[in-house]
PDB file of C-alpha atoms in Angstrom:
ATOM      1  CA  UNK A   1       1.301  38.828 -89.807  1.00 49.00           C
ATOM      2  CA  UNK A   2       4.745  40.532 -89.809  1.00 49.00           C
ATOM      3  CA  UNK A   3       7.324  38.553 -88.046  1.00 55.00           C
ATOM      4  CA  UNK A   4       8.546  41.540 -86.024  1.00 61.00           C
ATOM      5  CA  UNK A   5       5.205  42.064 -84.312  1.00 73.00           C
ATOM      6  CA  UNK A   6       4.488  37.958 -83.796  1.00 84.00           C
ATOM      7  CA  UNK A   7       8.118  36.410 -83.469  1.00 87.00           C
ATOM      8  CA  UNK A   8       8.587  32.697 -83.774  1.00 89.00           C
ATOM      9  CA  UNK A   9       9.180  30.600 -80.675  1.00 88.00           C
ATOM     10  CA  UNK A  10      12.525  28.593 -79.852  1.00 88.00           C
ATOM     11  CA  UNK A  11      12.742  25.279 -82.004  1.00 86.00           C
ATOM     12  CA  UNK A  12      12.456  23.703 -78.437  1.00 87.00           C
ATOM     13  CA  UNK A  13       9.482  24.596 -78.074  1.00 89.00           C
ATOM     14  CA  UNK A  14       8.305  23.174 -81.230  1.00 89.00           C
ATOM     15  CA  UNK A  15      10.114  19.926 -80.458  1.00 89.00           C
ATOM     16  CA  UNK A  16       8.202  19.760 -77.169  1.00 89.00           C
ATOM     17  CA  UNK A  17       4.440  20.573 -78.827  1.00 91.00           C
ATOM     18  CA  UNK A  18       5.449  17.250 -81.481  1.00 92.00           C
ATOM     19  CA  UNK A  19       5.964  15.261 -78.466  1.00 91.00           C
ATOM     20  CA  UNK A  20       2.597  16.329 -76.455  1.00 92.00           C
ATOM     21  CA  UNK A  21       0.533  15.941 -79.186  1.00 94.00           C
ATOM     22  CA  UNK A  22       1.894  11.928 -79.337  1.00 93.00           C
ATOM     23  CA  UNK A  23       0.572  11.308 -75.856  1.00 92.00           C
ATOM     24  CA  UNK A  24      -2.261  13.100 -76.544  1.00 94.00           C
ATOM     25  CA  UNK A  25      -3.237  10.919 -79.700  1.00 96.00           C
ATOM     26  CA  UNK A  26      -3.022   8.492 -76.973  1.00 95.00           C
ATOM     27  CA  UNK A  27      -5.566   9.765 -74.383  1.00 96.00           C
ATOM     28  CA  UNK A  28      -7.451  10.464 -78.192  1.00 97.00           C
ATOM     29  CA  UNK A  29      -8.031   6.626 -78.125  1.00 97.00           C
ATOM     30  CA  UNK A  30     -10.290   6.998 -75.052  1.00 97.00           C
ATOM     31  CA  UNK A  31     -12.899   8.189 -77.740  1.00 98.00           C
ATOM     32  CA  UNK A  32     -12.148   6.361 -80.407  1.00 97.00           C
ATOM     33  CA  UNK A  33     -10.880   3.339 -79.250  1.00 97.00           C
ATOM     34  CA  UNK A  34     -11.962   2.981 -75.511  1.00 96.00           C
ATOM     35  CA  UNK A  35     -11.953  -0.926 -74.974  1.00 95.00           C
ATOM     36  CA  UNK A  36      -8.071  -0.791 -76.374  1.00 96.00           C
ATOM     37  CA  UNK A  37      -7.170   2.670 -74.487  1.00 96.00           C
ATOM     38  CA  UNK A  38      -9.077   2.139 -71.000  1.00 96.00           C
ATOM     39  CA  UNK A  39      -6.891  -1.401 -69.722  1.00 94.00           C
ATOM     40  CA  UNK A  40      -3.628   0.702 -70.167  1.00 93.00           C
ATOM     41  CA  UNK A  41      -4.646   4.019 -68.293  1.00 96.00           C
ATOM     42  CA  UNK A  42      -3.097   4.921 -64.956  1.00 96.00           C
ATOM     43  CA  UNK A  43      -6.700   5.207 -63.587  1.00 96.00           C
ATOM     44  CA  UNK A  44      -9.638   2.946 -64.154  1.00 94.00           C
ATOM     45  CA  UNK A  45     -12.476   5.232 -65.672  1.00 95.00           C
ATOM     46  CA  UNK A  46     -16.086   4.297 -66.760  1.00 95.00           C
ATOM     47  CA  UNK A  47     -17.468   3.956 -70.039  1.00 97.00           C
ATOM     48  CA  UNK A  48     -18.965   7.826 -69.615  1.00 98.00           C
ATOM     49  CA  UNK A  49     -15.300   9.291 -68.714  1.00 97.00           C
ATOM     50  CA  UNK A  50     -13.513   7.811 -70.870  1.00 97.00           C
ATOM     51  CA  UNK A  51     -15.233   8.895 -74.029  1.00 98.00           C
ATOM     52  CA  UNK A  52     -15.383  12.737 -72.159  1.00 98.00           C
ATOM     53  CA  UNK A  53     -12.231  12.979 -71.603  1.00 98.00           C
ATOM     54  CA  UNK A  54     -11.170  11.005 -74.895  1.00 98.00           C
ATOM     55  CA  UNK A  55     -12.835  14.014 -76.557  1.00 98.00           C
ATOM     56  CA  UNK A  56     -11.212  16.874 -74.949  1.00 97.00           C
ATOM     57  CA  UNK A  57      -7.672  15.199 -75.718  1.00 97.00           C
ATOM     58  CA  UNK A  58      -9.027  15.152 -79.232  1.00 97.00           C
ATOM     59  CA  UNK A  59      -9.523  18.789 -79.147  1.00 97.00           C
ATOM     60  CA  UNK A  60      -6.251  19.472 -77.673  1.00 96.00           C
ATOM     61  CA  UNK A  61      -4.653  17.865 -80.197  1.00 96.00           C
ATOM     62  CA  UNK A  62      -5.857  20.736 -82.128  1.00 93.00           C
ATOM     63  CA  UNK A  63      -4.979  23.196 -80.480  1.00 94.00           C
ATOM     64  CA  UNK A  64      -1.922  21.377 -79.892  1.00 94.00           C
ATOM     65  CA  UNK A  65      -1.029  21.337 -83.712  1.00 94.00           C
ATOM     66  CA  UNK A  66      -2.034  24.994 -83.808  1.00 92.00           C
ATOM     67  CA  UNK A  67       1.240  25.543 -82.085  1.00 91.00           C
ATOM     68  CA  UNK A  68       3.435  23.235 -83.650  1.00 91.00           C
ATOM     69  CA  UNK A  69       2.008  24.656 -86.803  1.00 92.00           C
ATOM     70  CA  UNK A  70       2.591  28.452 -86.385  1.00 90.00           C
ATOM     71  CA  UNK A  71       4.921  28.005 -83.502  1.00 89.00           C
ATOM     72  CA  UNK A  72       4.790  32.001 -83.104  1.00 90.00           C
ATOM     73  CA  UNK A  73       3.694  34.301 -80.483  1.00 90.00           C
ATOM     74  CA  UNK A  74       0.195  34.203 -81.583  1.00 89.00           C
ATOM     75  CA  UNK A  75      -1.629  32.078 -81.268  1.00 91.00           C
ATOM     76  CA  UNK A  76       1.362  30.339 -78.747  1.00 92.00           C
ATOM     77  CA  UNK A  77       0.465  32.382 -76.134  1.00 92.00           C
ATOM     78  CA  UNK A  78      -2.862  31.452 -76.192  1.00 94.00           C
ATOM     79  CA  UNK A  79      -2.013  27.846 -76.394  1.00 95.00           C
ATOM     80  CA  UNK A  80       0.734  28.179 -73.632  1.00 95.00           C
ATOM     81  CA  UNK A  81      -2.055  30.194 -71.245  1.00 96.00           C
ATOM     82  CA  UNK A  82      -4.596  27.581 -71.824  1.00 97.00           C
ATOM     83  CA  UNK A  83      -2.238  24.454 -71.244  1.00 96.00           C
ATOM     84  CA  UNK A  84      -0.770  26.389 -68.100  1.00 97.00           C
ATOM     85  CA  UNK A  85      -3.834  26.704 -66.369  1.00 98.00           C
ATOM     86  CA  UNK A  86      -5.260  23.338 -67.440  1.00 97.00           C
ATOM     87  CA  UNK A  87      -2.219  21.078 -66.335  1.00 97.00           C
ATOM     88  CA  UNK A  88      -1.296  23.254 -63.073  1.00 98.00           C
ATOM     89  CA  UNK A  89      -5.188  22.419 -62.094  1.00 98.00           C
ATOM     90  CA  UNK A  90      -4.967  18.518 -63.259  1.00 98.00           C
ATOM     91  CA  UNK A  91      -1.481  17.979 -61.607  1.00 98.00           C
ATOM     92  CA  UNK A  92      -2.628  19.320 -58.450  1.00 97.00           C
ATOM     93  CA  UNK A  93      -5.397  17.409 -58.679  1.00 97.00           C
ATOM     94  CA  UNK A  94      -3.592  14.588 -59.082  1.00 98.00           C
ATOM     95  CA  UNK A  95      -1.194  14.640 -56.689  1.00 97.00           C
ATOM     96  CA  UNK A  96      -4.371  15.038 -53.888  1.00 97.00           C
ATOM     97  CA  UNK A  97      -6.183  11.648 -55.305  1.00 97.00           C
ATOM     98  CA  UNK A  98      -2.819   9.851 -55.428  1.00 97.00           C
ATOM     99  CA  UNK A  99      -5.515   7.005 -54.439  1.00 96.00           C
ATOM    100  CA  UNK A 100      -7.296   6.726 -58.016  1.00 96.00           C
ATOM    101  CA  UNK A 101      -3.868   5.825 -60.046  1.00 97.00           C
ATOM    102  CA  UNK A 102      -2.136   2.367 -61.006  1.00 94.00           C
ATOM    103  CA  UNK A 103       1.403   2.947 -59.743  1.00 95.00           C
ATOM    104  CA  UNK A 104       2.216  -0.528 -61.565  1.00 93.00           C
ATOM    105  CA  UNK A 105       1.905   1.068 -64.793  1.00 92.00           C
ATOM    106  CA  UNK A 106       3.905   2.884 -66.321  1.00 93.00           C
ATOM    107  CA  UNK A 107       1.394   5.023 -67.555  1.00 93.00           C
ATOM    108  CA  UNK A 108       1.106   6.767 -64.184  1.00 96.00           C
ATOM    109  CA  UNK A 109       4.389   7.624 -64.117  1.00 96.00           C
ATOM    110  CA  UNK A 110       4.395   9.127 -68.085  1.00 94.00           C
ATOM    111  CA  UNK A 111       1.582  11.053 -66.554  1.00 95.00           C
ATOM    112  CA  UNK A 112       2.615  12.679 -63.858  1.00 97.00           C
ATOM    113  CA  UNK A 113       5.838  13.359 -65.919  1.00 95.00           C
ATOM    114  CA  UNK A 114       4.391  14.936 -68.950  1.00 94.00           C
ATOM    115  CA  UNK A 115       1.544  16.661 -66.999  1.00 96.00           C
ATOM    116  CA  UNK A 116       4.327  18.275 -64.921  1.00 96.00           C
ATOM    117  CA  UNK A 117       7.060  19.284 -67.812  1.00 95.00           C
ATOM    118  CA  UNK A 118       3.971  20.663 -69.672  1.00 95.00           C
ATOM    119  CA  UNK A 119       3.165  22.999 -66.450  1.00 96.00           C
ATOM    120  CA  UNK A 120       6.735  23.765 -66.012  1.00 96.00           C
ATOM    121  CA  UNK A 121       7.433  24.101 -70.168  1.00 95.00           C
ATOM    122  CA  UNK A 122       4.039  26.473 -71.230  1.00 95.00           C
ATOM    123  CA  UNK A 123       4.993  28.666 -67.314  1.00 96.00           C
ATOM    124  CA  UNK A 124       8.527  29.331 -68.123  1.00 95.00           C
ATOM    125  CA  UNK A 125       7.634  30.677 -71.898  1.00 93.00           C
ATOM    126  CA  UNK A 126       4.962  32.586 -70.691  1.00 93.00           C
ATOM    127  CA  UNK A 127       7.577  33.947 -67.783  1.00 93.00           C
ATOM    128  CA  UNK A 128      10.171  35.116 -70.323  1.00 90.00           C
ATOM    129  CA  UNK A 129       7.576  36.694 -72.643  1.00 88.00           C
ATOM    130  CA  UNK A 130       5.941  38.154 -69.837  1.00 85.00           C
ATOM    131  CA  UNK A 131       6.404  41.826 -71.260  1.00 85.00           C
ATOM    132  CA  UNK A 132       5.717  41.005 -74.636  1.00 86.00           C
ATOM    133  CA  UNK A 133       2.668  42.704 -76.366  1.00 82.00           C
ATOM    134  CA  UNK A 134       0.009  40.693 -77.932  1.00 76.00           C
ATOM    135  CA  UNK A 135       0.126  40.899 -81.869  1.00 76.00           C
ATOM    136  CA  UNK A 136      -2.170  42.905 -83.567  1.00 76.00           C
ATOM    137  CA  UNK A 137      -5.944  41.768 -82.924  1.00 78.00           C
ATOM    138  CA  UNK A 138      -9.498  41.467 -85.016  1.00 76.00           C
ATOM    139  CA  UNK A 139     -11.271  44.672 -84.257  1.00 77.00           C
ATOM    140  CA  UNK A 140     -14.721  42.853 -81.989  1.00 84.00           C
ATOM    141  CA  UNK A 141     -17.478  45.564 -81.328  1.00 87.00           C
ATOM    142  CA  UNK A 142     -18.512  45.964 -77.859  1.00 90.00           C
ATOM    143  CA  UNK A 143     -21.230  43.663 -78.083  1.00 91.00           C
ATOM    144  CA  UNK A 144     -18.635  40.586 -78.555  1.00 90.00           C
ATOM    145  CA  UNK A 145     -16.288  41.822 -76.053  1.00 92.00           C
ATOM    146  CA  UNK A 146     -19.263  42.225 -73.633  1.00 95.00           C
ATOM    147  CA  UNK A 147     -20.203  38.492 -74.872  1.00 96.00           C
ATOM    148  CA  UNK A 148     -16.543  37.468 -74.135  1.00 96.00           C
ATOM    149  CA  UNK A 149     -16.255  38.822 -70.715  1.00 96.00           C
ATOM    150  CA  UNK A 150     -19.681  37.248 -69.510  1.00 97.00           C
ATOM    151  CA  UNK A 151     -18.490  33.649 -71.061  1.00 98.00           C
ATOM    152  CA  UNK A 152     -15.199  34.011 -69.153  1.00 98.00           C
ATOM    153  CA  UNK A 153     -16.918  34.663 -65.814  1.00 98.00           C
ATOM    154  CA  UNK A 154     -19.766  31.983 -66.823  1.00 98.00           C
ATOM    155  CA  UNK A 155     -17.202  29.108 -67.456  1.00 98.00           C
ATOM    156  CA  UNK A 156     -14.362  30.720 -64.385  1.00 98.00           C
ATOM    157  CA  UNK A 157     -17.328  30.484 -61.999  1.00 98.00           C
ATOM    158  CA  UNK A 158     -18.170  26.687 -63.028  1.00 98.00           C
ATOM    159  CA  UNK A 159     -14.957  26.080 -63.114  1.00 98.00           C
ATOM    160  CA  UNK A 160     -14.055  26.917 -59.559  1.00 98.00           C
ATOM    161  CA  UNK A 161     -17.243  25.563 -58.011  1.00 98.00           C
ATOM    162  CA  UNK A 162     -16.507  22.146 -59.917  1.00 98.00           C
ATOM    163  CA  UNK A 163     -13.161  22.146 -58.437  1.00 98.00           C
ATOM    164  CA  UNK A 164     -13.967  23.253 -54.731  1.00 97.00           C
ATOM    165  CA  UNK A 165     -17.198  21.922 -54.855  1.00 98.00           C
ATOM    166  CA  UNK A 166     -16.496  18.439 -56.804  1.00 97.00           C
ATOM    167  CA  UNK A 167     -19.630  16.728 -55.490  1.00 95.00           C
ATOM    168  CA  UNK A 168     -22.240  19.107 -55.590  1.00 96.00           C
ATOM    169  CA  UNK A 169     -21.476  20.553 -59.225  1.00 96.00           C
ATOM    170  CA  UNK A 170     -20.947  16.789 -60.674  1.00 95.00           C
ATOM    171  CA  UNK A 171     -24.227  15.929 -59.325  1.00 96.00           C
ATOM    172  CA  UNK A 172     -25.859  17.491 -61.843  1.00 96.00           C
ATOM    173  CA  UNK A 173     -23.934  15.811 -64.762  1.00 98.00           C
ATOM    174  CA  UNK A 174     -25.991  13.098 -66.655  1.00 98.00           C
ATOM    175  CA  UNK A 175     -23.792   9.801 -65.387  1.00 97.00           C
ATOM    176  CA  UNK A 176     -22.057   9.847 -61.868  1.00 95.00           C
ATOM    177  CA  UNK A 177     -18.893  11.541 -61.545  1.00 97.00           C
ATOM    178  CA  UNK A 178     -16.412  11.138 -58.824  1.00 96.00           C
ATOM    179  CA  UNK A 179     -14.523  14.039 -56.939  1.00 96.00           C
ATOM    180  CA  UNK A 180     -11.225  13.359 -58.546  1.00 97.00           C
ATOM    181  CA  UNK A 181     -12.725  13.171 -62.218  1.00 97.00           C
ATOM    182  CA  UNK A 182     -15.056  15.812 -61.248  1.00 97.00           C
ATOM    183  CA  UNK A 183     -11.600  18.074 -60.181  1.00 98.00           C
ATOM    184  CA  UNK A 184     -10.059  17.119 -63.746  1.00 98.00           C
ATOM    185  CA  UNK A 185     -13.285  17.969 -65.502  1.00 98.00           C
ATOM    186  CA  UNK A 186     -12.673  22.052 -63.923  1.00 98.00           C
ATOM    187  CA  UNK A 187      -9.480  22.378 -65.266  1.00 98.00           C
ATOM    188  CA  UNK A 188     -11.209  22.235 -68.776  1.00 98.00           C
ATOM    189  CA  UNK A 189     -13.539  25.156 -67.770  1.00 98.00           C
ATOM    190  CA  UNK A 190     -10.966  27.517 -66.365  1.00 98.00           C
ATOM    191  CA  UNK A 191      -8.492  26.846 -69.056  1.00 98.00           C
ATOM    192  CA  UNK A 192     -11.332  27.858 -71.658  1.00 98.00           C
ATOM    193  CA  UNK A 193     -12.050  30.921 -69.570  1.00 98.00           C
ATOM    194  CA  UNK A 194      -8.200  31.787 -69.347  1.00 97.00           C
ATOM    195  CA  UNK A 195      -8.150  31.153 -73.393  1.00 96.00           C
ATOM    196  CA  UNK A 196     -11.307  33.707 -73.657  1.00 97.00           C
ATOM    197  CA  UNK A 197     -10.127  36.446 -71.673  1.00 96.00           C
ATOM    198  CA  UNK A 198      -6.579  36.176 -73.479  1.00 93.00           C
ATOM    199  CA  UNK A 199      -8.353  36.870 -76.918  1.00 93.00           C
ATOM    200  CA  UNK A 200     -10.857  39.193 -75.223  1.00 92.00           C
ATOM    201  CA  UNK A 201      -8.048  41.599 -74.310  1.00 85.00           C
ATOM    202  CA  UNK A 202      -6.643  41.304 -78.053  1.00 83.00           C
ATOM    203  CA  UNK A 203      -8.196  39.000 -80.336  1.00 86.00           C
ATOM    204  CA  UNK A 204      -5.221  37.682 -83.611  1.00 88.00           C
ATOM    205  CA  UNK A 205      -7.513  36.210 -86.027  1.00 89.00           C
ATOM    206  CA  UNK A 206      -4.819  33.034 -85.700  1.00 90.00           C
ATOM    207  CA  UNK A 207      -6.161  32.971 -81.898  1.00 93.00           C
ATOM    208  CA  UNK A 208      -9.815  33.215 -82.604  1.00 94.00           C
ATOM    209  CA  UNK A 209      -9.429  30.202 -84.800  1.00 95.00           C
ATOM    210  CA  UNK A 210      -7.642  27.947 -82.732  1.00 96.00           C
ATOM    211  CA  UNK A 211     -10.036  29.357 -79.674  1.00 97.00           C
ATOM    212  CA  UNK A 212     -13.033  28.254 -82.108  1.00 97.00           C
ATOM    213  CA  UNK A 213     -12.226  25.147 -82.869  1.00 97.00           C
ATOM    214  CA  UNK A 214     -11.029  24.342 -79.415  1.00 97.00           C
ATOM    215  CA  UNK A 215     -14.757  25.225 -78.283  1.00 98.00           C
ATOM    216  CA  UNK A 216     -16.444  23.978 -80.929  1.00 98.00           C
ATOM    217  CA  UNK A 217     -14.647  20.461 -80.575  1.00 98.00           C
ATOM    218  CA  UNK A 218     -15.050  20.346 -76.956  1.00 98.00           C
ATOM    219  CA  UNK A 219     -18.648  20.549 -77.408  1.00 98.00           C
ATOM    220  CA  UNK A 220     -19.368  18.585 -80.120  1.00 98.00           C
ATOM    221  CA  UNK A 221     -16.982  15.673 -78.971  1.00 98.00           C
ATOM    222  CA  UNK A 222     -18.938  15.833 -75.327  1.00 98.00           C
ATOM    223  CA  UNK A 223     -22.459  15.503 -76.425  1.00 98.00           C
ATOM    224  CA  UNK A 224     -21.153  12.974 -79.406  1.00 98.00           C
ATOM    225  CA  UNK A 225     -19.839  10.814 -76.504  1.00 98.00           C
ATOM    226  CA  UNK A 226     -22.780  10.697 -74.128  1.00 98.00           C
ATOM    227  CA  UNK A 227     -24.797   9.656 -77.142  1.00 98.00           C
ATOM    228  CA  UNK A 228     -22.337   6.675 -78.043  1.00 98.00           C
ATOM    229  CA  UNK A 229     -21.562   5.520 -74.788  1.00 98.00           C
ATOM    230  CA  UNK A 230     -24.970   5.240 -73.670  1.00 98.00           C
ATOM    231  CA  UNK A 231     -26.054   3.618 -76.965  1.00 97.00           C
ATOM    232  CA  UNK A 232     -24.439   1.019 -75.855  1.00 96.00           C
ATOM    233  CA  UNK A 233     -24.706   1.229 -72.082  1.00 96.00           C
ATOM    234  CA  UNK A 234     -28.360   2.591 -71.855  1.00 97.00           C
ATOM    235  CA  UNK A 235     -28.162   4.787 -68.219  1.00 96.00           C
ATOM    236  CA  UNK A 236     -28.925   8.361 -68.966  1.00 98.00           C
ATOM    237  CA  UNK A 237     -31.818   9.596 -68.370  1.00 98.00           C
ATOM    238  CA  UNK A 238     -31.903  11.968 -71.664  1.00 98.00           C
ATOM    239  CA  UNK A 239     -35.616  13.799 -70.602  1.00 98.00           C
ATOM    240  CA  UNK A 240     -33.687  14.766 -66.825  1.00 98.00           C
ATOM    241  CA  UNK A 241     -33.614  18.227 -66.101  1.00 97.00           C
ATOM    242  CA  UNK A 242     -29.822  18.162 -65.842  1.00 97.00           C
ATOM    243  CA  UNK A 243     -29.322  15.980 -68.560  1.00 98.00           C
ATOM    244  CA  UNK A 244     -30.605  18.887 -70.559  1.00 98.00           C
ATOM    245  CA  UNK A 245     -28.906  21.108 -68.607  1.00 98.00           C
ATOM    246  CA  UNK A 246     -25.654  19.842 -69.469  1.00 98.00           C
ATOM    247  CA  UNK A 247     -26.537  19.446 -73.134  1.00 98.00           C
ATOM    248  CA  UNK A 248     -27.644  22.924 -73.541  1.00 98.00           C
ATOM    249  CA  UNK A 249     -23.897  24.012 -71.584  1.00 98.00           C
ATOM    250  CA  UNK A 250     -22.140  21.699 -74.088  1.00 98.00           C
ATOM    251  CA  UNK A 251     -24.410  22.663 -77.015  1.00 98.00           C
ATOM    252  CA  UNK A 252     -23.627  26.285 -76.090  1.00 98.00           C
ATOM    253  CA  UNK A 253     -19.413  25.869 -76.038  1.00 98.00           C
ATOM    254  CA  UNK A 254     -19.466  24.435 -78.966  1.00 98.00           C
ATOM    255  CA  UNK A 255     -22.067  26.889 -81.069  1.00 98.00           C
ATOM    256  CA  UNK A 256     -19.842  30.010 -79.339  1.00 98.00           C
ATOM    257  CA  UNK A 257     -16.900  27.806 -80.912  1.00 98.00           C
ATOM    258  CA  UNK A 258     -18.909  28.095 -84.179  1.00 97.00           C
ATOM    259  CA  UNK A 259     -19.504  32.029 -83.681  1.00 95.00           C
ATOM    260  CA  UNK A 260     -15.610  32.528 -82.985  1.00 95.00           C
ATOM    261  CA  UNK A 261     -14.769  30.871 -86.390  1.00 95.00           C
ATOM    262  CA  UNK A 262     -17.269  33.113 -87.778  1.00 92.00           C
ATOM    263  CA  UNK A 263     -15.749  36.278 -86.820  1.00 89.00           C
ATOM    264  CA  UNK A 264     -12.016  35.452 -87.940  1.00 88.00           C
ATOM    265  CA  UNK A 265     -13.290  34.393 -91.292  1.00 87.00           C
ATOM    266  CA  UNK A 266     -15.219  37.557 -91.574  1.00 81.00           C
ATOM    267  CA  UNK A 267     -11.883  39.057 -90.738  1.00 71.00           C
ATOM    268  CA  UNK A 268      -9.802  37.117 -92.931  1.00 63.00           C
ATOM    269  CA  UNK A 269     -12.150  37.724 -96.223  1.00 61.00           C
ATOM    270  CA  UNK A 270     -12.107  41.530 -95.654  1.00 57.00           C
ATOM    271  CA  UNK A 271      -8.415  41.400 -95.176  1.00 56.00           C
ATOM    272  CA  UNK A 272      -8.161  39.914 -98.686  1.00 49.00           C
ATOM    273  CA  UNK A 273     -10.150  41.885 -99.866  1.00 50.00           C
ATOM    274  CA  UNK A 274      -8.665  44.799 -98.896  1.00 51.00           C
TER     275      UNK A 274
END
């Protein structure tokens, strides 16, 4: 893509994305690692959480890199919009369950200070490029921006309800989820329905792949941990009617993840070809 229609970012800004994606290799470990991650985290969290939440991290990291990698316009915006949204939501929420964090470790501080240089980073790029046109897009027929729209109000509406409505929406997840985690848990839904209707509008192939893979990690990663945790833990009821609800939401992030990919290698081949 021509440099004049998707300018680079400040080197800051790259500096900052290598330093975010450290930490994040750290809340990574929650997945991968749990036993060594979970004693060290400013909240306690149960075997269920930790590997959910271990596996978006992982998936940010990608996105994460995305940044760091092109460190342009596109697909930074996308990444800024997304981590806006997602930290603004999980400092807030935060900062109303002071109650849940470890103040003797210095983990809760690091949190609260990365969560709120993130919000205050990704808003004040976003501010100054405020006017700034989106780089050229992938052509999607109306069918897929149709598609787009209805997943943005799907996972905005689940989002919100999750985050006003803590209890009742985490009732129907597979292992009990408190109000505080449950709070946390919205701020991934309404930062992938701020990421959709970004590409929606315009769609950079660069975008639609980091969108993808976001999507297709987050579900993947979420149904992969409720299957290892409760290997080992044995309390999910896997024939419940909202255990198989909340597969089939998972199972349907990720395969629209799968779809997105699709569509900007599609674009990408006929580019080349061309």
């Amino acid at each position: 893509m021509p440099t004049s229609d998707n300018p680079p970012f400040p080197a800051a800004l790259r500096l900052f994305s290598a330093g975010v994606i450290i930490v994040l290799i750290v809340g990574a470990g929650l997945f991968f690692a749990p036993e060594l991650v979970k004693p060290r985290w400013p909240w306690a969290v149960t075997p269920f959480s930790a590997r959910f939440l271990g596996g978006f991290y992982t998936a940010e990291i990608t996105v994460m890199a995305a940044l760091l990698y092109w460190n342009r316009w596109s697909p930074g915006r996308l990444v800024l919009v997304m981590a806006f949204i997602f930290t603004v939501i999980v400092s807030a929420a935060s900062f109303v369950n002071l109650g849940y964090f470890n103040f003797g470790r210095k983990a809760t501080w690091l949190w609260f200070l990365v969560y709120l240089a993130s919000a205050a980073v990704s808003g004040l790029f976003l501010w100054r490029a405020r006017s700034r046109p989106s780089a050229k897009g992938v052509p999607l027929n109306p069918a897929w921006r149709g598609y787009m729209l209805l997943e943005t109000a799907i996972l905005g509406l689940y989002g919100v309800c999750m985050l006003l409505f803590p209890l009742i929406v985490s009732s129907t997840w597979p292992w009990t989820v408190d109000p505080f985690h449950a709070q946390v848990y919205s701020a991934i839904f309404l930062a992938g329905a701020g990421g959709i209707y970004v590409v929606w509008r315009s769609a950079p192939r660069e975008e639609l792949l980091v969108l993808g893979m976001a999507q297709f990690l987050v579900g993947l990663l979420a149904i992969l941990g409720l299957i290892i945790t409760d290997a080992a833990v044995h309390r999910i009821d896997w024939a419940a009617t909202k255990t198989l609800c909340w597969l089939a939401l998972f199972g349907w992030i990720g395969i629209s993840g799968v779809f997105k990919l699709y569509v900007a290698s599609r674009y990408f081949s006929s580019q080349s070809a061309s």
